[in-house]
Amino acid sequence: MLYGTLYLIPVPLADDAAMASFTPYLSETVNAIDEYIVENEKTARRFLKQAGLRTPQDRLVLHNYGKHARDKAELAGFFTGLLSGKDVGLMSEAGCPGVADPGADIVAEAHRRGVRVVPLVGPSSIILALMASGFNGQSFAFHGYLPINKSDRSRKISLLEQTASREKQTQVFIETPFRNMQLLAELLRVCKPQTRLCIASNLTASDEQVISQPIHQWRKDSYDFHKKPAIFLLF
């Protein structure tokens, strides 16, 4: 028996960016399948409705892979449909599944089981921020979250700055939105005046903001990124 296909379905980054995030093929795909692996059922159902889902919602099968269910979940249970020949969609909470996202574990298991994986086109905050930064897009590294401990975080920032300068490589990282301002303060304290910093916040939303300038200019101005999803880039 042929296995089904695991479709990686990107989700809009912002509530008001749904229509700008869809492709016709994505809409066709969500209407061709009725089983999904999701992080948040409420978010997933809202997105599918926005994407033009015509299948009645009560006919959908949604497997919960959220943070509270993840440790208890048996990956094998997510693959019953796929192994019987059904196509299944994998959705992140926002953005692209598998990129800075726990869905990577599902994708890895699909490959181990010989299940075909098909990524669909959609928004990735990391790539969008890199595109808009004006920094090196030929060589870059994504580091996820920096250490919470202040001294460890300072050392990490120094290392990232040195790597950016030495290798001419863009350094990309993120922070929990309510700690954005603490991270910005630390970047302004640690980094050299000529180092370039870009912060891209609320990407694709109506209040999207991308600011890319040297540290010495950041020190002169005042910005508020508190509780706003943001990507940080050093170069």
JSON list of N, CA and C in Angstrom, two decimals, residues 33 110-111 133 137 145 186 230:
[
{"chain": "A", "resi": 33, "resn": "ILE", "atom": "N", "xyz": [-7.57, 17.45, 1.98]},
{"chain": "A", "resi": 33, "resn": "ILE", "atom": "CA", "xyz": [-7.25, 16.60, 3.13]},
{"chain": "A", "resi": 33, "resn": "ILE", "atom": "C", "xyz": [-8.16, 16.97, 4.30]},
{"chain": "A", "resi": 110, "resn": "ALA", "atom": "N", "xyz": [8.59, 11.28, 9.77]},
{"chain": "A", "resi": 110, "resn": "ALA", "atom": "CA", "xyz": [8.04, 10.94, 8.45]},
{"chain": "A", "resi": 110, "resn": "ALA", "atom": "C", "xyz": [9.14, 10.39, 7.54]},
{"chain": "A", "resi": 111, "resn": "HIS", "atom": "N", "xyz": [10.30, 11.03, 7.56]},
{"chain": "A", "resi": 111, "resn": "HIS", "atom": "CA", "xyz": [11.40, 10.54, 6.73]},
{"chain": "A", "resi": 111, "resn": "HIS", "atom": "C", "xyz": [11.85, 9.15, 7.18]},
{"chain": "A", "resi": 133, "resn": "SER", "atom": "N", "xyz": [16.56, 43.17, 6.01]},
{"chain": "A", "resi": 133, "resn": "SER", "atom": "CA", "xyz": [17.63, 43.74, 6.84]},
{"chain": "A", "resi": 133, "resn": "SER", "atom": "C", "xyz": [18.68, 44.50, 6.05]},
{"chain": "A", "resi": 137, "resn": "GLY", "atom": "N", "xyz": [22.74, 37.97, 2.86]},
{"chain": "A", "resi": 137, "resn": "GLY", "atom": "CA", "xyz": [21.81, 36.87, 2.69]},
{"chain": "A", "resi": 137, "resn": "GLY", "atom": "C", "xyz": [22.45, 35.64, 2.07]},
{"chain": "A", "resi": 145, "resn": "TYR", "atom": "N", "xyz": [16.90, 31.09, 20.56]},
{"chain": "A", "resi": 145, "resn": "TYR", "atom": "CA", "xyz": [16.90, 31.95, 21.74]},
{"chain": "A", "resi": 145, "resn": "TYR", "atom": "C", "xyz": [18.30, 32.05, 22.34]},
{"chain": "A", "resi": 186, "resn": "GLU", "atom": "N", "xyz": [20.72, 45.00, 26.29]},
{"chain": "A", "resi": 186, "resn": "GLU", "atom": "CA", "xyz": [21.98, 44.28, 26.38]},
{"chain": "A", "resi": 186, "resn": "GLU", "atom": "C", "xyz": [22.78, 44.41, 25.08]},
{"chain": "A", "resi": 230, "resn": "ALA", "atom": "N", "xyz": [9.37, 39.44, 17.40]},
{"chain": "A", "resi": 230, "resn": "ALA", "atom": "CA", "xyz": [10.47, 40.14, 16.71]},
{"chain": "A", "resi": 230, "resn": "ALA", "atom": "C", "xyz": [11.61, 39.18, 16.35]}
]
